[in-house]
mmCIF file of C-alpha atoms in Angstrom:
data_model
loop_
_atom_site.group_PDB
_atom_site.id
_atom_site.type_symbol
_atom_site.label_atom_id
_atom_site.label_comp_id
_atom_site.label_asym_id
_atom_site.label_seq_id
_atom_site.Cartn_x
_atom_site.Cartn_y
_atom_site.Cartn_z
ATOM 1 C CA MET A 164 249.725 46.597 38.637
ATOM 2 C CA PRO A 165 249.881 47.414 42.382
ATOM 3 C CA LEU A 166 247.940 50.445 43.535
ATOM 4 C CA GLU A 167 249.934 53.428 44.761
ATOM 5 C CA PRO A 168 249.518 55.848 47.661
ATOM 6 C CA GLY A 169 246.570 58.137 47.007
ATOM 7 C CA ASP A 170 244.884 55.915 44.372
ATOM 8 C CA LEU A 171 242.036 55.959 46.839
ATOM 9 C CA LEU A 172 241.559 58.453 49.659
ATOM 10 C CA PHE A 173 239.416 58.195 52.748
ATOM 11 C CA VAL A 174 236.718 60.882 52.823
ATOM 12 C CA GLY A 175 234.436 59.720 55.644
ATOM 13 C CA PHE A 176 234.826 58.075 59.069
ATOM 14 C CA ASP A 177 231.767 57.445 61.256
ATOM 15 C CA ALA A 178 232.779 55.440 64.307
ATOM 16 C CA ASP A 179 229.306 55.412 65.864
ATOM 17 C CA ASN A 180 227.710 53.813 62.813
ATOM 18 C CA GLU A 181 230.700 51.740 61.724
ATOM 19 C CA ASP A 182 230.917 53.362 58.285
ATOM 20 C CA ILE A 183 233.917 54.346 56.186
ATOM 21 C CA ALA A 184 233.850 56.185 52.850
ATOM 22 C CA PHE A 185 236.651 56.453 50.325
ATOM 23 C CA LEU A 186 237.064 58.100 46.948
ATOM 24 C CA THR A 187 238.897 56.541 44.027
ATOM 25 C CA THR A 188 241.272 58.920 42.268
ATOM 26 C CA VAL A 189 242.179 56.492 39.469
ATOM 27 C CA ASP A 190 240.312 53.759 37.602
ATOM 28 C CA ILE A 191 240.645 50.541 39.619
ATOM 29 C CA PRO A 192 240.450 47.414 37.448
ATOM 30 C CA GLU A 193 238.172 44.478 38.170
ATOM 31 C CA GLY A 194 239.690 41.714 40.241
ATOM 32 C CA GLU A 195 242.038 44.024 42.164
ATOM 33 C CA VAL A 196 242.226 42.963 45.823
ATOM 34 C CA ILE A 197 242.344 45.618 48.556
ATOM 35 C CA TYR A 198 242.498 45.022 52.308
ATOM 36 C CA PHE A 199 241.095 47.247 55.061
ATOM 37 C CA THR A 200 241.929 47.175 58.758
ATOM 38 C CA ASP A 201 241.694 49.362 61.842
ATOM 39 C CA ASP A 202 244.708 47.672 63.429
ATOM 40 C CA GLU A 203 247.733 49.681 64.510
ATOM 41 C CA TRP A 204 250.904 49.540 62.383
ATOM 42 C CA ASN A 205 254.191 49.279 64.302
ATOM 43 C CA GLY A 206 256.478 49.856 61.333
ATOM 44 C CA THR A 207 256.754 46.157 60.536
ATOM 45 C CA ASN A 208 253.414 44.482 61.290
ATOM 46 C CA PHE A 209 249.804 45.219 62.084
ATOM 47 C CA ILE A 210 248.981 44.652 65.748
ATOM 48 C CA GLY A 211 245.787 44.806 67.769
ATOM 49 C CA ASN A 212 243.530 42.068 66.354
ATOM 50 C CA GLU A 213 241.004 44.535 64.983
ATOM 51 C CA GLN A 214 238.891 44.155 61.849
ATOM 52 C CA LEU A 215 240.488 42.845 58.660
ATOM 53 C CA ILE A 216 238.421 42.880 55.466
ATOM 54 C CA GLU A 217 239.310 41.693 51.955
ATOM 55 C CA TRP A 218 237.595 43.361 48.993
ATOM 56 C CA THR A 219 237.814 42.118 45.424
ATOM 57 C CA VAL A 220 236.833 44.858 42.962
ATOM 58 C CA PRO A 221 233.736 43.858 40.915
ATOM 59 C CA ALA A 222 233.495 43.106 37.199
ATOM 60 C CA GLY A 223 233.895 46.241 35.122
ATOM 61 C CA GLY A 224 236.126 47.845 37.739
ATOM 62 C CA ILE A 225 235.550 51.100 39.596
ATOM 63 C CA SER A 226 235.888 54.415 37.767
ATOM 64 C CA ALA A 227 237.978 57.265 39.077
ATOM 65 C CA ASN A 228 236.084 59.810 41.203
ATOM 66 C CA THR A 229 233.705 57.211 42.640
ATOM 67 C CA VAL A 230 232.674 57.529 46.294
ATOM 68 C CA VAL A 231 232.490 54.087 47.917
ATOM 69 C CA THR A 232 230.957 53.369 51.327
ATOM 70 C CA LEU A 233 232.021 50.399 53.453
ATOM 71 C CA ASP A 234 229.294 49.600 55.994
ATOM 72 C CA MET A 235 230.483 47.472 58.896
ATOM 73 C CA ALA A 236 227.300 47.360 60.988
ATOM 74 C CA ARG A 237 227.823 45.509 64.243
ATOM 75 C CA ASN A 238 227.406 41.719 64.268
ATOM 76 C CA THR A 239 226.670 41.543 60.544
ATOM 77 C CA ASP A 240 228.810 40.972 57.495
ATOM 78 C CA PRO A 241 230.232 44.157 55.937
ATOM 79 C CA VAL A 242 228.601 45.629 52.833
ATOM 80 C CA ILE A 243 230.279 47.786 50.186
ATOM 81 C CA SER A 244 228.205 50.161 48.065
ATOM 82 C CA THR A 245 229.778 49.283 44.709
ATOM 83 C CA GLY A 246 229.575 45.514 45.011
ATOM 84 C CA GLY A 247 232.351 43.029 44.528
ATOM 85 C CA SER A 248 233.423 40.207 46.814
ATOM 86 C CA LEU A 249 233.865 41.001 50.514
ATOM 87 C CA GLU A 250 235.305 38.641 53.101
ATOM 88 C CA GLN A 251 235.799 39.469 56.763
ATOM 89 C CA LEU A 252 239.034 37.740 57.741
ATOM 90 C CA GLN A 253 239.099 39.065 61.273
ATOM 91 C CA ARG A 254 236.546 40.658 63.576
ATOM 92 C CA GLY A 255 237.496 43.076 66.294
ATOM 93 C CA ASP A 256 236.286 45.989 68.390
ATOM 94 C CA ASP A 257 234.063 48.709 67.006
ATOM 95 C CA LEU A 258 235.670 51.677 65.264
ATOM 96 C CA GLU A 259 235.283 53.981 68.253
ATOM 97 C CA ASN A 260 237.369 51.644 70.422
ATOM 98 C CA GLN A 261 241.103 51.015 70.501
ATOM 99 C CA ASN A 262 243.073 52.493 67.609
ATOM 100 C CA GLU A 263 240.598 54.747 65.772
ATOM 101 C CA MET A 264 242.412 54.596 62.457
ATOM 102 C CA PHE A 265 241.657 52.827 59.203
ATOM 103 C CA TRP A 266 244.051 51.592 56.516
ATOM 104 C CA ALA A 267 243.761 50.526 52.876
ATOM 105 C CA PHE A 268 246.559 48.360 51.544
ATOM 106 C CA GLN A 269 247.434 45.399 49.340
ATOM 107 C CA GLY A 270 249.364 42.321 50.346
ATOM 108 C CA THR A 271 249.914 38.593 50.215
ATOM 109 C CA ARG A 272 247.413 36.407 52.014
ATOM 110 C CA ASP A 273 248.155 33.172 53.873
ATOM 111 C CA GLY A 274 244.963 31.788 55.349
ATOM 112 C CA ASP A 275 243.435 34.676 57.299
ATOM 113 C CA THR A 276 246.754 36.507 57.650
ATOM 114 C CA VAL A 277 247.830 39.247 55.227
ATOM 115 C CA THR A 278 251.349 40.615 54.883
ATOM 116 C CA PRO A 279 251.258 44.171 53.452
ATOM 117 C CA THR A 280 253.163 44.822 50.239
ATOM 118 C CA ASN A 281 251.959 48.317 49.377
ATOM 119 C CA PHE A 282 249.912 50.891 51.268
ATOM 120 C CA ILE A 283 247.243 53.047 49.588
ATOM 121 C CA ALA A 284 245.748 55.310 52.271
ATOM 122 C CA VAL A 285 245.080 55.802 55.973
ATOM 123 C CA ILE A 286 242.715 57.993 57.982
ATOM 124 C CA GLY A 287 243.285 58.524 61.680
ATOM 125 C CA ILE A 288 242.449 60.535 64.734
ATOM 126 C CA GLU A 289 245.143 62.387 66.613
ATOM 127 C CA ALA A 290 243.690 61.988 70.077
ATOM 128 C CA ASP A 291 244.507 64.634 72.648
ATOM 129 C CA GLY A 292 244.523 62.131 75.529
ATOM 130 C CA PRO A 293 247.431 60.254 77.134
ATOM 131 C CA THR A 294 247.616 57.609 74.364
ATOM 132 C CA PRO A 295 247.792 59.450 71.035
ATOM 133 C CA GLN A 296 246.240 57.335 68.295
ATOM 134 C CA THR A 297 248.230 58.712 65.393
ATOM 135 C CA PRO A 298 248.952 56.278 62.539
ATOM 136 C CA ASN A 299 252.604 55.247 62.337
ATOM 137 C CA LEU A 300 253.678 55.834 58.718
ATOM 138 C CA GLU A 301 257.081 54.169 59.064
ATOM 139 C CA GLY A 302 257.700 51.756 56.209
ATOM 140 C CA THR A 303 254.358 52.480 54.502
ATOM 141 C CA GLY A 304 255.411 54.988 51.846
ATOM 142 C CA LEU A 305 252.439 57.103 52.921
ATOM 143 C CA THR A 306 252.881 60.800 53.678
ATOM 144 C CA PRO A 307 250.495 63.668 54.473
ATOM 145 C CA GLU A 308 250.874 64.675 50.814
ATOM 146 C CA ASN A 309 250.024 61.370 49.127
ATOM 147 C CA GLY A 310 247.434 59.468 51.159
ATOM 148 C CA ALA A 311 247.800 59.831 54.933
ATOM 149 C CA LEU A 312 245.186 61.974 56.656
ATOM 150 C CA VAL A 313 245.202 62.681 60.381
ATOM 151 C CA ILE A 314 242.500 64.899 61.853
ATOM 152 C CA ASP A 315 243.373 66.614 65.123
ATOM 153 C CA GLY A 316 241.112 65.909 68.072
ATOM 154 C CA ASP A 317 239.321 62.784 69.306
ATOM 155 C CA ASN A 318 236.227 62.828 67.074
ATOM 156 C CA ASP A 319 233.840 60.013 66.203
ATOM 157 C CA TYR A 320 232.689 61.556 62.933
ATOM 158 C CA MET A 321 234.821 63.041 60.153
ATOM 159 C CA GLU A 322 233.643 63.915 56.650
ATOM 160 C CA TRP A 323 235.323 65.737 53.781
ATOM 161 C CA THR A 324 233.001 68.638 52.976
ATOM 162 C CA ALA A 325 234.981 70.670 50.442
ATOM 163 C CA ASP A 326 233.575 68.684 47.516
ATOM 164 C CA ALA A 327 231.357 71.568 46.403
ATOM 165 C CA ASP A 328 234.372 73.881 46.329
ATOM 166 C CA LEU A 329 235.891 71.926 43.446
ATOM 167 C CA THR A 330 235.219 73.043 39.898
ATOM 168 C CA ALA A 331 235.068 70.731 36.920
ATOM 169 C CA PRO A 332 237.231 69.618 35.317
ATOM 170 C CA PHE A 333 239.384 68.778 38.326
ATOM 171 C CA THR A 334 242.501 66.662 38.519
ATOM 172 C CA ARG A 335 243.698 63.865 40.790
ATOM 173 C CA GLN A 336 246.075 66.368 42.367
ATOM 174 C CA ASP A 337 243.156 68.710 43.073
ATOM 175 C CA LEU A 338 241.527 65.902 45.060
ATOM 176 C CA LEU A 339 244.736 65.107 46.939
ATOM 177 C CA ASP A 340 245.268 68.765 47.810
ATOM 178 C CA SER A 341 241.698 69.257 49.022
ATOM 179 C CA ILE A 342 241.153 66.016 50.934
ATOM 180 C CA LEU A 343 244.553 65.779 52.594
ATOM 181 C CA ALA A 344 244.486 69.433 53.639
ATOM 182 C CA GLY A 345 242.198 68.487 56.541
ATOM 183 C CA GLY A 346 241.199 71.514 58.615
ATOM 184 C CA SER A 347 238.269 73.522 57.305
ATOM 185 C CA ASN A 348 237.878 71.104 54.386
ATOM 186 C CA TRP A 349 236.447 68.583 56.844
ATOM 187 C CA THR A 350 233.482 68.547 59.215
ATOM 188 C CA VAL A 351 234.148 66.769 62.509
ATOM 189 C CA ALA A 352 232.016 66.003 65.542
ATOM 190 C CA ASP A 353 232.238 64.010 68.738
ATOM 191 C CA SER A 354 229.737 61.407 69.921
ATOM 192 C CA ASN A 355 226.375 61.438 68.112
ATOM 193 C CA GLN A 356 226.280 65.063 66.990
ATOM 194 C CA LEU A 357 226.566 63.961 63.363
ATOM 195 C CA ASP A 358 225.710 60.584 61.918
ATOM 196 C CA ASN A 359 225.923 58.889 58.558
ATOM 197 C CA PRO A 360 222.944 56.547 58.042
ATOM 198 C CA ASN A 361 224.232 52.990 57.799
ATOM 199 C CA GLY A 362 224.742 51.859 54.234
ATOM 200 C CA VAL A 363 223.448 55.067 52.668
ATOM 201 C CA GLY A 364 226.748 56.833 52.147
ATOM 202 C CA PHE A 365 228.232 60.129 53.155
ATOM 203 C CA ASP A 366 226.922 63.286 51.497
ATOM 204 C CA ILE A 367 229.828 63.758 49.105
ATOM 205 C CA ASN A 368 229.025 64.929 45.602
ATOM 206 C CA LEU A 369 231.794 65.774 43.199
ATOM 207 C CA PRO A 370 230.812 68.494 40.752
ATOM 208 C CA THR A 371 229.678 67.576 37.288
ATOM 209 C CA ASN A 372 230.110 69.952 34.386
ATOM 210 C CA VAL A 373 226.372 70.478 33.907
ATOM 211 C CA ILE A 374 224.634 73.474 35.480
ATOM 212 C CA CYS A 375 221.205 74.099 33.982
ATOM 213 C CA PHE A 376 217.418 73.651 33.887
ATOM 214 C CA ALA A 377 215.679 70.610 32.434
ATOM 215 C CA GLY A 378 213.534 70.966 29.320
ATOM 216 C CA GLY A 379 209.873 71.724 29.994
ATOM 217 C CA THR A 380 210.627 74.141 32.857
ATOM 218 C CA LEU A 381 208.346 77.189 32.868
ATOM 219 C CA ILE A 382 210.253 80.498 33.077
ATOM 220 C CA LEU A 383 208.535 83.783 33.984
ATOM 221 C CA THR A 384 208.635 86.487 31.286
ATOM 222 C CA PRO A 385 206.815 89.827 30.931
ATOM 223 C CA ASP A 386 204.217 87.896 28.918
ATOM 224 C CA GLY A 387 203.768 85.185 31.538
ATOM 225 C CA GLU A 388 205.353 81.781 31.985
ATOM 226 C CA VAL A 389 206.799 80.123 28.901
ATOM 227 C CA ASP A 390 208.475 76.784 28.249
ATOM 228 C CA ILE A 391 212.244 77.255 28.510
ATOM 229 C CA GLN A 392 212.697 75.365 25.235
ATOM 230 C CA THR A 393 210.903 78.155 23.334
ATOM 231 C CA LEU A 394 213.231 80.928 24.575
ATOM 232 C CA ARG A 395 215.745 82.478 22.178
ATOM 233 C CA PRO A 396 218.468 85.162 22.476
ATOM 234 C CA GLY A 397 216.849 88.595 22.687
ATOM 235 C CA ASP A 398 213.690 87.307 24.402
ATOM 236 C CA MET A 399 212.795 89.181 27.565
ATOM 237 C CA VAL A 400 212.794 87.334 30.890
ATOM 238 C CA LEU A 401 211.808 88.725 34.286
ATOM 239 C CA THR A 402 214.669 88.795 36.788
ATOM 240 C CA GLU A 403 214.613 89.416 40.529
ATOM 241 C CA ASP A 404 217.207 92.214 40.488
ATOM 242 C CA SER A 405 216.950 93.870 37.076
ATOM 243 C CA GLY A 406 213.333 93.451 36.025
ATOM 244 C CA PRO A 407 212.837 92.431 32.365
ATOM 245 C CA ARG A 408 216.184 91.561 30.766
ATOM 246 C CA PRO A 409 217.014 90.254 27.278
ATOM 247 C CA LEU A 410 218.630 86.858 27.035
ATOM 248 C CA SER A 411 222.163 87.056 25.654
ATOM 249 C CA TRP A 412 222.534 83.382 24.872
ATOM 250 C CA VAL A 413 220.587 80.131 25.160
ATOM 251 C CA GLY A 414 222.272 76.732 24.976
ATOM 252 C CA SER A 415 221.197 73.132 25.366
ATOM 253 C CA ARG A 416 222.696 69.712 25.936
ATOM 254 C CA ARG A 417 220.872 66.392 25.629
ATOM 255 C CA ILE A 418 221.895 63.662 28.069
ATOM 256 C CA THR A 419 221.107 60.197 26.747
ATOM 257 C CA ARG A 420 220.299 57.062 28.712
ATOM 258 C CA PRO A 421 223.747 55.493 28.123
ATOM 259 C CA GLU A 422 225.415 58.701 29.348
ATOM 260 C CA MET A 423 223.320 58.664 32.532
ATOM 261 C CA GLU A 424 224.036 55.012 33.176
ATOM 262 C CA ALA A 425 227.757 55.634 32.738
ATOM 263 C CA ASN A 426 227.675 58.752 34.933
ATOM 264 C CA PRO A 427 224.760 58.831 37.433
ATOM 265 C CA ARG A 428 225.776 62.365 38.491
ATOM 266 C CA LEU A 429 224.149 63.567 35.271
ATOM 267 C CA ARG A 430 220.733 62.616 36.671
ATOM 268 C CA PRO A 431 218.608 65.645 37.593
ATOM 269 C CA VAL A 432 217.451 66.703 41.022
ATOM 270 C CA ARG A 433 213.665 66.760 41.335
ATOM 271 C CA ILE A 434 212.145 69.399 43.602
ATOM 272 C CA LEU A 435 208.546 68.442 44.258
ATOM 273 C CA ALA A 436 205.869 71.109 44.073
ATOM 274 C CA GLY A 437 205.849 73.094 47.322
ATOM 275 C CA ALA A 438 209.031 71.532 48.714
ATOM 276 C CA LEU A 439 210.866 74.865 49.065
ATOM 277 C CA GLY A 440 208.077 76.551 51.007
ATOM 278 C CA GLY A 441 205.379 79.062 50.188
ATOM 279 C CA GLY A 442 203.868 76.699 47.636
ATOM 280 C CA LEU A 443 207.039 76.820 45.528
ATOM 281 C CA PRO A 444 207.863 75.515 43.100
ATOM 282 C CA ARG A 445 204.320 75.497 41.756
ATOM 283 C CA ARG A 446 205.066 72.356 39.735
ATOM 284 C CA ASP A 447 207.863 69.833 40.092
ATOM 285 C CA LEU A 448 211.152 71.469 39.087
ATOM 286 C CA LEU A 449 213.989 69.480 37.487
ATOM 287 C CA VAL A 450 217.511 70.933 37.508
ATOM 288 C CA SER A 451 221.042 69.587 37.303
ATOM 289 C CA ARG A 452 222.759 68.715 40.574
ATOM 290 C CA GLN A 453 225.000 71.793 40.655
ATOM 291 C CA HIS A 454 222.336 74.309 39.583
ATOM 292 C CA ARG A 455 221.947 76.809 42.387
ATOM 293 C CA LEU A 456 218.601 77.769 43.931
ATOM 294 C CA LEU A 457 217.915 80.899 45.950
ATOM 295 C CA LEU A 458 217.233 80.354 49.648
ATOM 296 C CA SER A 459 215.652 83.113 51.689
ATOM 297 C CA SER A 460 215.176 82.692 55.421
ATOM 298 C CA ALA A 461 215.836 84.091 58.860
ATOM 299 C CA ILE A 462 218.198 81.173 59.493
ATOM 300 C CA ALA A 463 220.349 82.226 56.532
ATOM 301 C CA GLU A 464 220.357 85.805 57.803
ATOM 302 C CA ARG A 465 221.559 84.710 61.240
ATOM 303 C CA MET A 466 224.305 82.560 59.723
ATOM 304 C CA PHE A 467 225.566 84.861 56.954
ATOM 305 C CA GLY A 468 224.270 88.335 57.719
ATOM 306 C CA GLU A 469 222.130 88.258 54.579
ATOM 307 C CA ARG A 470 218.751 86.673 54.104
ATOM 308 C CA GLU A 471 219.287 85.350 50.571
ATOM 309 C CA VAL A 472 221.999 82.891 49.521
ATOM 310 C CA LEU A 473 222.512 80.441 46.665
ATOM 311 C CA LEU A 474 222.918 76.695 47.186
ATOM 312 C CA PRO A 475 223.337 73.895 44.613
ATOM 313 C CA ALA A 476 220.302 71.644 44.267
ATOM 314 C CA ILE A 477 222.227 68.571 45.395
ATOM 315 C CA ARG A 478 222.734 70.160 48.821
ATOM 316 C CA LEU A 479 218.966 70.429 49.233
ATOM 317 C CA THR A 480 218.376 66.701 48.834
ATOM 318 C CA ALA A 481 218.577 66.329 52.616
ATOM 319 C CA LEU A 482 215.186 68.081 52.728
ATOM 320 C CA PRO A 483 211.829 66.349 52.258
ATOM 321 C CA GLY A 484 210.545 66.337 48.676
ATOM 322 C CA ILE A 485 213.929 66.960 47.027
ATOM 323 C CA PHE A 486 215.905 64.053 45.578
ATOM 324 C CA VAL A 487 218.008 62.811 42.696
ATOM 325 C CA ASP A 488 215.446 61.331 40.306
ATOM 326 C CA ALA A 489 216.742 57.899 39.306
ATOM 327 C CA GLU A 490 213.609 57.311 37.222
ATOM 328 C CA VAL A 491 214.643 59.904 34.625
ATOM 329 C CA THR A 492 216.426 58.045 31.824
ATOM 330 C CA GLN A 493 217.254 60.987 29.547
ATOM 331 C CA VAL A 494 217.019 64.744 29.803
ATOM 332 C CA THR A 495 217.687 67.918 27.838
ATOM 333 C CA TYR A 496 219.451 70.543 29.930
ATOM 334 C CA LEU A 497 219.206 74.218 28.944
ATOM 335 C CA HIS A 498 221.357 77.233 29.844
ATOM 336 C CA LEU A 499 219.986 80.781 30.095
ATOM 337 C CA MET A 500 222.594 83.537 30.019
ATOM 338 C CA PHE A 501 222.281 87.298 30.477
ATOM 339 C CA ASP A 502 224.892 90.043 30.410
ATOM 340 C CA ARG A 503 225.209 89.492 34.164
ATOM 341 C CA HIS A 504 224.389 86.761 36.653
ATOM 342 C CA GLU A 505 220.663 86.955 37.389
ATOM 343 C CA ILE A 506 217.967 85.281 39.448
ATOM 344 C CA VAL A 507 214.998 84.068 37.391
ATOM 345 C CA LEU A 508 211.747 82.390 38.385
ATOM 346 C CA ALA A 509 211.462 78.747 37.320
ATOM 347 C CA GLU A 510 208.100 77.179 38.130
ATOM 348 C CA GLY A 511 207.783 80.230 40.402
ATOM 349 C CA ALA A 512 210.937 79.388 42.389
ATOM 350 C CA PRO A 513 213.998 81.674 42.296
ATOM 351 C CA ALA A 514 217.034 80.087 40.616
ATOM 352 C CA GLU A 515 220.225 81.300 39.015
ATOM 353 C CA SER A 516 220.942 81.983 35.365
ATOM 354 C CA LEU A 517 224.169 80.676 33.862
ATOM 355 C CA HIS A 518 227.191 82.018 35.709
ATOM 356 C CA THR A 519 230.247 82.024 33.477
ATOM 357 C CA GLY A 520 232.680 80.463 35.916
ATOM 358 C CA PRO A 521 235.074 77.713 34.807
ATOM 359 C CA GLN A 522 232.761 74.864 35.862
ATOM 360 C CA ALA A 523 229.808 76.237 33.907
ATOM 361 C CA MET A 524 231.882 77.071 30.842
ATOM 362 C CA ASP A 525 233.202 73.519 30.800
ATOM 363 C CA SER A 526 229.603 72.256 30.505
ATOM 364 C CA ILE A 527 229.126 74.063 27.193
ATOM 365 C CA THR A 528 230.079 72.720 23.796
ATOM 366 C CA ASP A 529 233.069 74.210 21.964
ATOM 367 C CA GLU A 530 230.673 75.854 19.534
ATOM 368 C CA GLY A 531 228.637 77.320 22.383
ATOM 369 C CA ARG A 532 231.726 78.702 24.093
ATOM 370 C CA GLU A 533 232.804 80.419 20.876
ATOM 371 C CA GLU A 534 229.351 82.003 20.576
ATOM 372 C CA ILE A 535 229.608 83.317 24.142
ATOM 373 C CA PHE A 536 233.151 84.610 23.598
ATOM 374 C CA THR A 537 231.941 86.452 20.491
ATOM 375 C CA ILE A 538 229.223 88.163 22.534
ATOM 376 C CA PHE A 539 231.406 88.700 25.618
ATOM 377 C CA PRO A 540 235.068 88.724 24.515
ATOM 378 C CA GLU A 541 236.238 89.557 28.042
ATOM 379 C CA LEU A 542 235.235 86.043 29.119
ATOM 380 C CA ARG A 543 237.890 84.556 26.871
ATOM 381 C CA ARG A 544 240.431 86.217 29.171
ATOM 382 C CA GLY A 545 238.826 84.485 32.139
ATOM 383 C CA ASP A 546 237.482 87.713 33.654
ATOM 384 C CA ALA A 547 235.344 86.849 36.683
ATOM 385 C CA ARG A 548 231.749 88.006 36.916
ATOM 386 C CA PRO A 549 230.143 88.691 40.282
ATOM 387 C CA MET A 550 227.588 86.245 41.646
ATOM 388 C CA ALA A 551 224.038 87.477 42.081
ATOM 389 C CA ARG A 552 224.072 86.263 45.700
ATOM 390 C CA HIS A 553 226.522 84.890 48.215
ATOM 391 C CA VAL A 554 227.414 81.200 47.828
ATOM 392 C CA PRO A 555 228.501 79.713 51.196
ATOM 393 C CA ASP A 556 231.278 77.154 51.396
ATOM 394 C CA ALA A 557 230.323 73.469 51.444
ATOM 395 C CA ALA A 558 230.453 72.976 55.212
ATOM 396 C CA ARG A 559 228.211 75.981 55.862
ATOM 397 C CA GLN A 560 225.837 74.888 53.113
ATOM 398 C CA LYS A 561 225.337 71.625 54.979
ATOM 399 C CA ARG A 562 224.854 73.363 58.306
ATOM 400 C CA LEU A 563 222.310 75.735 56.782
ATOM 401 C CA VAL A 564 220.245 72.875 55.367
ATOM 402 C CA ALA A 565 220.585 70.884 58.608
ATOM 403 C CA ARG A 566 219.267 73.821 60.645
ATOM 404 C CA HIS A 567 216.244 74.211 58.377
ATOM 405 C CA LEU A 568 215.582 70.494 58.679
ATOM 406 C CA LYS A 569 215.988 70.435 62.460
ATOM 407 C CA ASN A 570 213.750 73.474 62.952
ATOM 408 C CA GLU A 571 211.274 72.333 60.293
ATOM 409 C CA ARG A 572 211.530 75.694 58.554
ATOM 410 C CA PRO A 573 211.073 76.191 54.795
ATOM 411 C CA VAL A 574 214.048 77.453 52.810
ATOM 412 C CA LEU A 575 211.854 80.074 51.146
ATOM 413 C CA SER A 576 210.041 82.187 53.697
#
């Protein structure tokens, strides 16, 4: 069945490094053939003799919500991060030259010529100079609502950075609304101010519905540090803001090897001992990707007017000693919940307790949710609870981490 507009959406464009990233919004079956070009469309044909690449989707297909990077490093064959068959039918100028737009479409091939039959997506720059490079949507079926994204200004780097603002579960329409909105949902830069390392992929991480500590984590209590797996409701835990507080609820979820292989976003983030600064954490700390850690620094204070903010662990993986641990094959994640959102000390490092927002509640079993609703009936109504600290938007999270990295400053100081 032919793909439709918006079945994939472009989420990254790095002209200096010849990289494109796109996100699938539906499952794409194996054997599907998709073409990519940075030619200009005149309403009838592609013109310009730019790059033309044919991609055949690999065995097993590509699941919805997969970020795929197409690396077109100069003078080498293109590489796609998810595999499959790639053939470069036509070579042309680099992305920063000529048309500065990129299309995904399907069509009929005759030799090295492809006649489009259906368009899927386009990303383009609306240059402010005398020759506007705005994609012509005539005859494509693409609109700004279903798959056509044009970012104002002549920029060499564009990346969708509102991924952390999504909450799980999210829908295909949520992705369309966020990605195609452009504006503040994207980070843009000219020249070499921002770069995506060739072949590595843009820093786009869709939220998973797991927000918790890994089993074996030591949590500080009035009686010293204890293994999180021994904690029970009613046990006292030391918190940064409220001193000793009783746990209202403790939950767990075991992630098996097959689950991790099917969904790599379930793999934990490992924070090596000392990676946050000040010798913290004291031992390696394992948390889920979306679990938020407390950052405290002068840089944060200059950016947000407050020294302490919360950032998800996955945002910190740009820093040395913090990474998604692909060697972990199974893990037990545990939730700690109080009567309010708290900051606890895990391996000595400050981290959040369970915040009962929609994303976190979705990570809990039906039985667990009923237990929580029994204890806190107001949550069944969806009443919001305040966060213990400010959580910046995704773009500012990235800038905060980048400034710490550039200035070689610890995030806990």
